[in-house]
PDB file of C-alpha atoms in Angstrom:
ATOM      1  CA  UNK A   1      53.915  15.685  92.928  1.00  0.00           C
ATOM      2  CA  UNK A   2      53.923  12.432  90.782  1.00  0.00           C
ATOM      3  CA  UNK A   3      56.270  11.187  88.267  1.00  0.00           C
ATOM      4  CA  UNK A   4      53.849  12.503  84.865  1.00  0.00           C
ATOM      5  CA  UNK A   5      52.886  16.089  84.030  1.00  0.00           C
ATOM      6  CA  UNK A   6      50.512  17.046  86.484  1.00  0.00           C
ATOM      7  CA  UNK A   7      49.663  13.792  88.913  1.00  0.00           C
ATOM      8  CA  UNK A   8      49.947  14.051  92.069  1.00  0.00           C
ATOM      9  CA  UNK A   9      52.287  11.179  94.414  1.00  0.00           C
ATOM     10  CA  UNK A  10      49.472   8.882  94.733  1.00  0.00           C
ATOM     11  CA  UNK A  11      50.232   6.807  97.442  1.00  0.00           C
ATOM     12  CA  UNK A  12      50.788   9.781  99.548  1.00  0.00           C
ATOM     13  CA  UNK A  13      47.421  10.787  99.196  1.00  0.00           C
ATOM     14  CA  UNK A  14      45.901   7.858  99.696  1.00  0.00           C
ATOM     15  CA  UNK A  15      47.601   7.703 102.760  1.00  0.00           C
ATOM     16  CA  UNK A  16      46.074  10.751 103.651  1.00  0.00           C
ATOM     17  CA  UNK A  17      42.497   9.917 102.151  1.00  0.00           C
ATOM     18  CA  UNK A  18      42.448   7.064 104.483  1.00  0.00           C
ATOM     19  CA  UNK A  19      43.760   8.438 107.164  1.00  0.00           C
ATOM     20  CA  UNK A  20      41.371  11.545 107.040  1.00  0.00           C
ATOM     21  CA  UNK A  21      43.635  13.620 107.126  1.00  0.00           C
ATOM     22  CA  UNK A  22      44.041  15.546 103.891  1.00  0.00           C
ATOM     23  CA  UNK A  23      45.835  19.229 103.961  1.00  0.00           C
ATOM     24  CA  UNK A  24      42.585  21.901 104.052  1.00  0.00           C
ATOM     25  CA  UNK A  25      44.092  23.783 101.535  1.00  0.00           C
ATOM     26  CA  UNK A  26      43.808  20.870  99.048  1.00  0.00           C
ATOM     27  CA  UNK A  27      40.580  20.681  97.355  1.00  0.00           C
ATOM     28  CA  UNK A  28      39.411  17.249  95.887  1.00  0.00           C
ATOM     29  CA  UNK A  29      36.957  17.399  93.022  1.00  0.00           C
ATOM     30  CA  UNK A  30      35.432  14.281  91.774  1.00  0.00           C
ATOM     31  CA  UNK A  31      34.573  14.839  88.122  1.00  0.00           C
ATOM     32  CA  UNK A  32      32.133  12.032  88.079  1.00  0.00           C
ATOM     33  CA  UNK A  33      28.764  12.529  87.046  1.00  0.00           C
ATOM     34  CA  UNK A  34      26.393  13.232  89.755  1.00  0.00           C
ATOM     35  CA  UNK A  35      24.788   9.775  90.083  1.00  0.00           C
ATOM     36  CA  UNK A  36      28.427   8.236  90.543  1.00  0.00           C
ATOM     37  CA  UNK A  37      29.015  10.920  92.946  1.00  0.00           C
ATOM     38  CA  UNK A  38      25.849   9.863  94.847  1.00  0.00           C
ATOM     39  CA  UNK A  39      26.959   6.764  95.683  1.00  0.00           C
ATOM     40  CA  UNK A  40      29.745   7.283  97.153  1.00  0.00           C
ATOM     41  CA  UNK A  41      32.883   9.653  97.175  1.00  0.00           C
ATOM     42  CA  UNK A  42      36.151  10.858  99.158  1.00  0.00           C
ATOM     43  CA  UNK A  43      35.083  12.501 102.274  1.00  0.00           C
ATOM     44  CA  UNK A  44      35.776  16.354 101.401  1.00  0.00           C
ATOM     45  CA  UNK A  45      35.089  15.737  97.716  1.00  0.00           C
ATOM     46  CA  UNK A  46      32.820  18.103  95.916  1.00  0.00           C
ATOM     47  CA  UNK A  47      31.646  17.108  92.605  1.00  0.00           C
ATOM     48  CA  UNK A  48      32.045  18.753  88.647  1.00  0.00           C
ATOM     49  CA  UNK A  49      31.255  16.924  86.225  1.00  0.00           C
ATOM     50  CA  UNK A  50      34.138  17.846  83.587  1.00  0.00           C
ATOM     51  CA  UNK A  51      32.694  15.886  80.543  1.00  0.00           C
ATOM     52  CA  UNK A  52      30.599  18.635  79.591  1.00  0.00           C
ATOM     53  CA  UNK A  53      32.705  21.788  80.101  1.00  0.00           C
ATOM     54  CA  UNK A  54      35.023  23.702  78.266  1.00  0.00           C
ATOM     55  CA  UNK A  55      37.966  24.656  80.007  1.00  0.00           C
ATOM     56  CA  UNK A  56      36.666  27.998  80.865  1.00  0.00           C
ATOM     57  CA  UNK A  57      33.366  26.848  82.367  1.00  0.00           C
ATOM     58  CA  UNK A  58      35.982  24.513  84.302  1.00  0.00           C
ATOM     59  CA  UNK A  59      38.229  26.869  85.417  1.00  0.00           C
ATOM     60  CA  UNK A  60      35.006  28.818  86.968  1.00  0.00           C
ATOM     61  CA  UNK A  61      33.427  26.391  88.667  1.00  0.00           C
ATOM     62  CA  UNK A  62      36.929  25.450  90.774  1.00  0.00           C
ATOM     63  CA  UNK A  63      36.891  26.763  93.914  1.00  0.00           C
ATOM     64  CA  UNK A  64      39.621  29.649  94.205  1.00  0.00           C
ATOM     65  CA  UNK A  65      42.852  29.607  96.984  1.00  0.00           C
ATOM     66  CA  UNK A  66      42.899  25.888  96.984  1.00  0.00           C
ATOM     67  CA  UNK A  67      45.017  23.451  95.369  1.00  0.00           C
ATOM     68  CA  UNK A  68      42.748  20.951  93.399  1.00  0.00           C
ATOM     69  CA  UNK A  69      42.881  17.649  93.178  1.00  0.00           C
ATOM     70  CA  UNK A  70      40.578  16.119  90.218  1.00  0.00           C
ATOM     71  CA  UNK A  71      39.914  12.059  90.789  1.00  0.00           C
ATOM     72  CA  UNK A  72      37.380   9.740  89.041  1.00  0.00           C
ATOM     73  CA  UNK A  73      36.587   5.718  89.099  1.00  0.00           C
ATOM     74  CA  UNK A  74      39.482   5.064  87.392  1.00  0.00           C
ATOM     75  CA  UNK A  75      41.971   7.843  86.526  1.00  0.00           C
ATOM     76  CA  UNK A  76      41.256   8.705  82.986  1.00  0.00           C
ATOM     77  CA  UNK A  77      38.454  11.240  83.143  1.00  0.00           C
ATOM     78  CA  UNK A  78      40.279  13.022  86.013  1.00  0.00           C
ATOM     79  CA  UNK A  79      43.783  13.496  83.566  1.00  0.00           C
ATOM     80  CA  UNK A  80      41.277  14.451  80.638  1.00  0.00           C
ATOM     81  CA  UNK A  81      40.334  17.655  83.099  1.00  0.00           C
ATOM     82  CA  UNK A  82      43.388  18.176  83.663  1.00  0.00           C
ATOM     83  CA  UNK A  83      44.763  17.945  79.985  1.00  0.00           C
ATOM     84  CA  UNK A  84      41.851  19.875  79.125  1.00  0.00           C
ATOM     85  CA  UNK A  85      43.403  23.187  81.100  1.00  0.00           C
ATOM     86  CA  UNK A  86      47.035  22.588  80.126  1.00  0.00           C
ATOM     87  CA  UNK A  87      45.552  22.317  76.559  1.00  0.00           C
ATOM     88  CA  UNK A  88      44.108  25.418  77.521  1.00  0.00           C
ATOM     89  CA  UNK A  89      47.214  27.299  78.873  1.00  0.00           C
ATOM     90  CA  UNK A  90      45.616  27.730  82.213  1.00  0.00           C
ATOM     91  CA  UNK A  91      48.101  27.827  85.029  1.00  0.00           C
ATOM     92  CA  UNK A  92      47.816  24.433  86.173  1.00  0.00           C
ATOM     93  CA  UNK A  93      50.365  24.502  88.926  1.00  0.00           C
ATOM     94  CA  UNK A  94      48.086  23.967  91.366  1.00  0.00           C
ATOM     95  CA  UNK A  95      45.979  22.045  89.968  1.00  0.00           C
ATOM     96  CA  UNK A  96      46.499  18.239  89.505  1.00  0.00           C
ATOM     97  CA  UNK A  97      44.559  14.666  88.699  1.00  0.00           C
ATOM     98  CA  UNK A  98      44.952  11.326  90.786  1.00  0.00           C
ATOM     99  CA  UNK A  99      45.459   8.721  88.924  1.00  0.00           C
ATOM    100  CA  UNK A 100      44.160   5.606  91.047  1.00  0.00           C
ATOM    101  CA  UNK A 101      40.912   3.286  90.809  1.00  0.00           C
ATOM    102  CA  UNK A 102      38.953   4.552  93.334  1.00  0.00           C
ATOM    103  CA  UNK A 103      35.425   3.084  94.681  1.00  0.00           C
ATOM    104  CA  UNK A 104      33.218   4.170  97.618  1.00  0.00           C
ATOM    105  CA  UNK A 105      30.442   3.445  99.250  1.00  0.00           C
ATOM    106  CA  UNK A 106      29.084   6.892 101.219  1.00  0.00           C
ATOM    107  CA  UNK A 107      32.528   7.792 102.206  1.00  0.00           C
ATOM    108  CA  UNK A 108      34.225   4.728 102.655  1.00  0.00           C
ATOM    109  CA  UNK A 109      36.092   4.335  99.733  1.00  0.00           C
ATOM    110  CA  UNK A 110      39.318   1.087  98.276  1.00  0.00           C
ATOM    111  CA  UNK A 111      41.939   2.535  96.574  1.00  0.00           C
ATOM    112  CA  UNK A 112      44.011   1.577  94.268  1.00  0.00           C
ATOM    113  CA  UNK A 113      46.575   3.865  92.765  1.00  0.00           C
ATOM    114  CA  UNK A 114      47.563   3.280  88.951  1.00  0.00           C
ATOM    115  CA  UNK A 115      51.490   2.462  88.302  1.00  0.00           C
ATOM    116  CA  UNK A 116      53.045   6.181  87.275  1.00  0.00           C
ATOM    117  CA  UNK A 117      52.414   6.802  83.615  1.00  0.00           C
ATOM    118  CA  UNK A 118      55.980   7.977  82.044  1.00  0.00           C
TER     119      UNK A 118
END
C-alpha cells in the first residue's frame, strides 16, 4: 500500500515491474486508450480504457480473483478510475492506481514514480 487512499507503494512495484517479477495474483490494467496501449505497455498489462465507462461498466470489465492495479502515462487517469469506484462505493480494497510516469516501448518500459500525494 502507498501513503494516499488507494495507491499502491510505488517503488515496490516498480521494482517488481522491472524485475519481471510481479505477484500473479496482481492484475495490472492500463487504462490508456488503445493506441497508447499499442505502443507499448507493462508486460502482463491488459488494457480498459476507463474514460468512457461508468463505474459499473468498470467494475465488469475487471477481471475477478485478482488484485488490480490501474496505471496510465502519468498517474492521473489511473486515480480518476480509481476515484471513480470509491465514488461509487465499490469495494475497492483490492483494487488500487499507480501513481508514476510510465513510458514503454513494446514492453520495455522507464519509470518514474510520482512523490506520494498526502
Amino acid at each position: 500500500l502507498g501513503s494516499a487512499d488507494g495507491s499502491v507503494d510505488g517503488e515496490s512495484l516498480k521494482k517488481a515491474i522491472l524485475e519481471d517479477k510481479v505477484p500473479s495474483y496482481i492484475q495490472i490494467v492500463d487504462v490508456t486508450a488503445p493506441n497508447e496501449f499499442k505502443n507499448g505497455y507493462i508486460k502482463g498489462a491488459i488494457n480498459i480504457e476507463t474514460s468512457k465507462l461508468n463505474a459499473k461498466e468498470l467494475l465488469e470489465k475487471l477481471p475477478k480473483n485478482k488484485t488490480i492495479v490501474f496505471n496510465c502515462t502519468a498517474g492521473g487517469r489511473s486515480i480518476d478510475a480509481w476515484s471513480k469506484l470509491n465514488d461509487e462505493k465499490v469495494d475497492t480494497s483490492e483494487i488500487y492506481y499507480f501513481d508514476a510516469n510510465i513510458s514503454c516501448k513494446d514492453n520495455n518500459c522507464k519509470i518514474d514514480v510520482n512523490e506520494p500525494l498526502l
